């Protein structure tokens, strides 16, 4: 009998919503406990009861931001147009988190310049790379009581290239660099920017110690502590790399990457620095390491979105540049071209994409196109033309185009007088055959240093090289004048020697007058110059006689202090008795066996060369010979017959193949 169906219970009437006061109490409790997702749910309950409650809407937006649900927070703000509360500040912060920096600044324009708005503006400007404007806002906020303001202030100064102002700023804020591990880390970065690597290393070690103590007191787990201190570990490895401790830096980078206990930006910097440290060695492994920091869903190389938000433009540019260089070393030209083509849009204000494009052309043996490209952009970007022209000069010099290389260097006015530039220009013009142009470069540099009011004056160096150059190219009079100026102004012995040598070709009296200033060489007082001139010259002396003379001279000098040779007791092999040495060893033991007197070559079997006629005749003759000799020597007979049998087998197979070929022809 089938069981009877149970009657369904009637639906209970819907329960009334809890009072607003209880909901706000629950909302406050969730916020204090950092339970932001639960806070959002409670705020929705309040809004379902009272859709116009501004406090609930504000709590919901802030809770979404705290829970890192930036997209939901921004959509909630955009749907709250009916509220009278101004959500522009929160909207600007959400746009900043989404890296929509221009829209974020636009949203803050209608906000009053209170400390919170100014602080957000400074952070937006910092991320957009406008460091000077960022520092101006921090300077205005110095009098405001904002927690950890000095940390961001120091970071802004370093990024603006004003690392030398860090210590002065800390003094004005009355803050010590070791007041927190974050500030100690930023201050160490400023020391590294000023090339004070040893001091930076010590301060980074102090920052790591302070950070471990602080985070341990805050009950952080060991892995969390390592993640928080990862930037210090990466920067410490970077400083060690700059100090020349490449092995320590290599080990530190490798350990950070293997453990994978670092934030995304620190991990990316460690990967990039390790790739740069390895250089062109193991290119494929370096490319695989860079693949770990790219966007996973992208087929082409593009940094992960979180790195676009956290890394500075300079850091991102370095990673992309290293990627291109590795692709060139790996001869992956298609990928290199594709990546280089995308870089101008990523870094519109940088010349690095242009330099990388020129590098790709050079790798393709198109140095002429690279020179043309760099020359065009040098004219379009005069404020950035220096580095472009230097790159063009390098490409042209490597491609054996000295005219173009010299022309590029000549267009950079602020380095024309530097000794390195002068030497390079002279060498390029010499290679091109423009001797007059090279001399003009030296004359111009001498003129500049004559009028220069600097402590580190390079006039003597330039004049010495100019005199040597003119003497080398047959301009003795000009060289003599330069050497004379050097002797009068600097009193250089080298210049005096050059003056005497040069004047001997132009003015003998002057050469003799200046020759008297030279100090006499020791050991030449007893030399008769007149008799030396009458001789026919030096005779060739064998090396043995030379050594004999030196040995006799040494014996005459040290005959009273002759040293006795110390007699050492000979060392014998283990178990050898010198009293009973036994038979002498074979004097031919080191010779090959064929070269020894006892060697006897093996006797060849002459019967093997007596094979004649057809196959049957050979078998018969072999058989008869074996039978005739069997009575005299059975051993040799057996050997002969076995050998003959082997030969017969081989020959019979060969003969059968021949007979088969003959049959096929028939």
JSON list of N, CA and C in Angstrom, two decimals, residues 611-615 618 649-666:
[
{"chain": "A", "resi": 611, "resn": "UNK", "atom": "N", "xyz": [96.82, -16.50, -54.67]},
{"chain": "A", "resi": 611, "resn": "UNK", "atom": "CA", "xyz": [95.50, -16.88, -55.17]},
{"chain": "A", "resi": 611, "resn": "UNK", "atom": "C", "xyz": [95.42, -16.52, -56.65]},
{"chain": "A", "resi": 612, "resn": "UNK", "atom": "N", "xyz": [95.19, -17.46, -57.48]},
{"chain": "A", "resi": 612, "resn": "UNK", "atom": "CA", "xyz": [95.10, -17.25, -58.92]},
{"chain": "A", "resi": 612, "resn": "UNK", "atom": "C", "xyz": [93.97, -18.10, -59.48]},
{"chain": "A", "resi": 613, "resn": "UNK", "atom": "N", "xyz": [93.48, -17.71, -60.61]},
{"chain": "A", "resi": 613, "resn": "UNK", "atom": "CA", "xyz": [92.52, -18.53, -61.34]},
{"chain": "A", "resi": 613, "resn": "UNK", "atom": "C", "xyz": [91.13, -18.47, -60.76]},
{"chain": "A", "resi": 614, "resn": "UNK", "atom": "N", "xyz": [90.33, -19.47, -61.14]},
{"chain": "A", "resi": 614, "resn": "UNK", "atom": "CA", "xyz": [88.92, -19.51, -60.73]},
{"chain": "A", "resi": 614, "resn": "UNK", "atom": "C", "xyz": [88.77, -20.06, -59.34]},
{"chain": "A", "resi": 615, "resn": "UNK", "atom": "N", "xyz": [87.55, -20.07, -58.88]},
{"chain": "A", "resi": 615, "resn": "UNK", "atom": "CA", "xyz": [87.28, -20.49, -57.50]},
{"chain": "A", "resi": 615, "resn": "UNK", "atom": "C", "xyz": [87.60, -21.96, -57.27]},
{"chain": "A", "resi": 618, "resn": "UNK", "atom": "N", "xyz": [91.37, -22.67, -56.80]},
{"chain": "A", "resi": 618, "resn": "UNK", "atom": "CA", "xyz": [91.88, -22.25, -55.50]},
{"chain": "A", "resi": 618, "resn": "UNK", "atom": "C", "xyz": [91.59, -23.29, -54.45]},
{"chain": "A", "resi": 649, "resn": "UNK", "atom": "N", "xyz": [85.07, -19.56, -47.83]},
{"chain": "A", "resi": 649, "resn": "UNK", "atom": "CA", "xyz": [83.67, -19.17, -47.59]},
{"chain": "A", "resi": 649, "resn": "UNK", "atom": "C", "xyz": [83.41, -17.78, -48.15]},
{"chain": "A", "resi": 650, "resn": "UNK", "atom": "N", "xyz": [84.34, -16.87, -47.83]},
{"chain": "A", "resi": 650, "resn": "UNK", "atom": "CA", "xyz": [84.15, -15.50, -48.32]},
{"chain": "A", "resi": 650, "resn": "UNK", "atom": "C", "xyz": [84.19, -15.44, -49.82]},
{"chain": "A", "resi": 651, "resn": "UNK", "atom": "N", "xyz": [85.13, -16.14, -50.40]},
{"chain": "A", "resi": 651, "resn": "UNK", "atom": "CA", "xyz": [85.25, -16.08, -51.85]},
{"chain": "A", "resi": 651, "resn": "UNK", "atom": "C", "xyz": [84.09, -16.78, -52.54]},
{"chain": "A", "resi": 652, "resn": "UNK", "atom": "N", "xyz": [83.62, -17.86, -51.92]},
{"chain": "A", "resi": 652, "resn": "UNK", "atom": "CA", "xyz": [82.51, -18.56, -52.55]},
{"chain": "A", "resi": 652, "resn": "UNK", "atom": "C", "xyz": [81.25, -17.72, -52.57]},
{"chain": "A", "resi": 653, "resn": "UNK", "atom": "N", "xyz": [81.04, -17.00, -51.49]},
{"chain": "A", "resi": 653, "resn": "UNK", "atom": "CA", "xyz": [79.86, -16.12, -51.48]},
{"chain": "A", "resi": 653, "resn": "UNK", "atom": "C", "xyz": [79.99, -15.02, -52.51]},
{"chain": "A", "resi": 654, "resn": "UNK", "atom": "N", "xyz": [81.23, -14.52, -52.62]},
{"chain": "A", "resi": 654, "resn": "UNK", "atom": "CA", "xyz": [81.45, -13.47, -53.61]},
{"chain": "A", "resi": 654, "resn": "UNK", "atom": "C", "xyz": [81.27, -14.02, -55.02]},
{"chain": "A", "resi": 655, "resn": "UNK", "atom": "N", "xyz": [81.82, -15.28, -55.23]},
{"chain": "A", "resi": 655, "resn": "UNK", "atom": "CA", "xyz": [81.66, -15.87, -56.55]},
{"chain": "A", "resi": 655, "resn": "UNK", "atom": "C", "xyz": [80.22, -16.17, -56.87]},
{"chain": "A", "resi": 656, "resn": "UNK", "atom": "N", "xyz": [79.44, -16.58, -55.88]},
{"chain": "A", "resi": 656, "resn": "UNK", "atom": "CA", "xyz": [78.03, -16.85, -56.14]},
{"chain": "A", "resi": 656, "resn": "UNK", "atom": "C", "xyz": [77.27, -15.61, -56.53]},
{"chain": "A", "resi": 657, "resn": "UNK", "atom": "N", "xyz": [77.64, -14.50, -55.92]},
{"chain": "A", "resi": 657, "resn": "UNK", "atom": "CA", "xyz": [76.97, -13.25, -56.31]},
{"chain": "A", "resi": 657, "resn": "UNK", "atom": "C", "xyz": [77.29, -12.88, -57.73]},
{"chain": "A", "resi": 658, "resn": "UNK", "atom": "N", "xyz": [78.58, -13.14, -58.11]},
{"chain": "A", "resi": 658, "resn": "UNK", "atom": "CA", "xyz": [78.93, -12.82, -59.50]},
{"chain": "A", "resi": 658, "resn": "UNK", "atom": "C", "xyz": [78.16, -13.71, -60.47]},
{"chain": "A", "resi": 659, "resn": "UNK", "atom": "N", "xyz": [78.08, -15.01, -60.11]},
{"chain": "A", "resi": 659, "resn": "UNK", "atom": "CA", "xyz": [77.36, -15.91, -61.01]},
{"chain": "A", "resi": 659, "resn": "UNK", "atom": "C", "xyz": [75.89, -15.56, -61.12]},
{"chain": "A", "resi": 660, "resn": "UNK", "atom": "N", "xyz": [75.30, -15.08, -60.01]},
{"chain": "A", "resi": 660, "resn": "UNK", "atom": "CA", "xyz": [73.89, -14.68, -60.08]},
{"chain": "A", "resi": 660, "resn": "UNK", "atom": "C", "xyz": [73.70, -13.48, -60.98]},
{"chain": "A", "resi": 661, "resn": "UNK", "atom": "N", "xyz": [74.68, -12.54, -60.94]},
{"chain": "A", "resi": 661, "resn": "UNK", "atom": "CA", "xyz": [74.56, -11.37, -61.82]},
{"chain": "A", "resi": 661, "resn": "UNK", "atom": "C", "xyz": [74.70, -11.79, -63.27]},
{"chain": "A", "resi": 662, "resn": "UNK", "atom": "N", "xyz": [75.60, -12.74, -63.50]},
{"chain": "A", "resi": 662, "resn": "UNK", "atom": "CA", "xyz": [75.76, -13.19, -64.89]},
{"chain": "A", "resi": 662, "resn": "UNK", "atom": "C", "xyz": [74.49, -13.85, -65.39]},
{"chain": "A", "resi": 663, "resn": "UNK", "atom": "N", "xyz": [73.85, -14.65, -64.55]},
{"chain": "A", "resi": 663, "resn": "UNK", "atom": "CA", "xyz": [72.61, -15.31, -64.97]},
{"chain": "A", "resi": 663, "resn": "UNK", "atom": "C", "xyz": [71.52, -14.30, -65.28]},
{"chain": "A", "resi": 664, "resn": "UNK", "atom": "N", "xyz": [71.47, -13.25, -64.49]},
{"chain": "A", "resi": 664, "resn": "UNK", "atom": "CA", "xyz": [70.44, -12.24, -64.74]},
{"chain": "A", "resi": 664, "resn": "UNK", "atom": "C", "xyz": [70.66, -11.55, -66.07]},
{"chain": "A", "resi": 665, "resn": "UNK", "atom": "N", "xyz": [71.94, -11.35, -66.42]},
{"chain": "A", "resi": 665, "resn": "UNK", "atom": "CA", "xyz": [72.20, -10.72, -67.72]},
{"chain": "A", "resi": 665, "resn": "UNK", "atom": "C", "xyz": [71.75, -11.63, -68.85]},
{"chain": "A", "resi": 666, "resn": "UNK", "atom": "N", "xyz": [72.00, -13.00, -68.68]},
{"chain": "A", "resi": 666, "resn": "UNK", "atom": "CA", "xyz": [71.58, -13.92, -69.73]},
{"chain": "A", "resi": 666, "resn": "UNK", "atom": "C", "xyz": [70.05, -13.97, -69.82]}
]
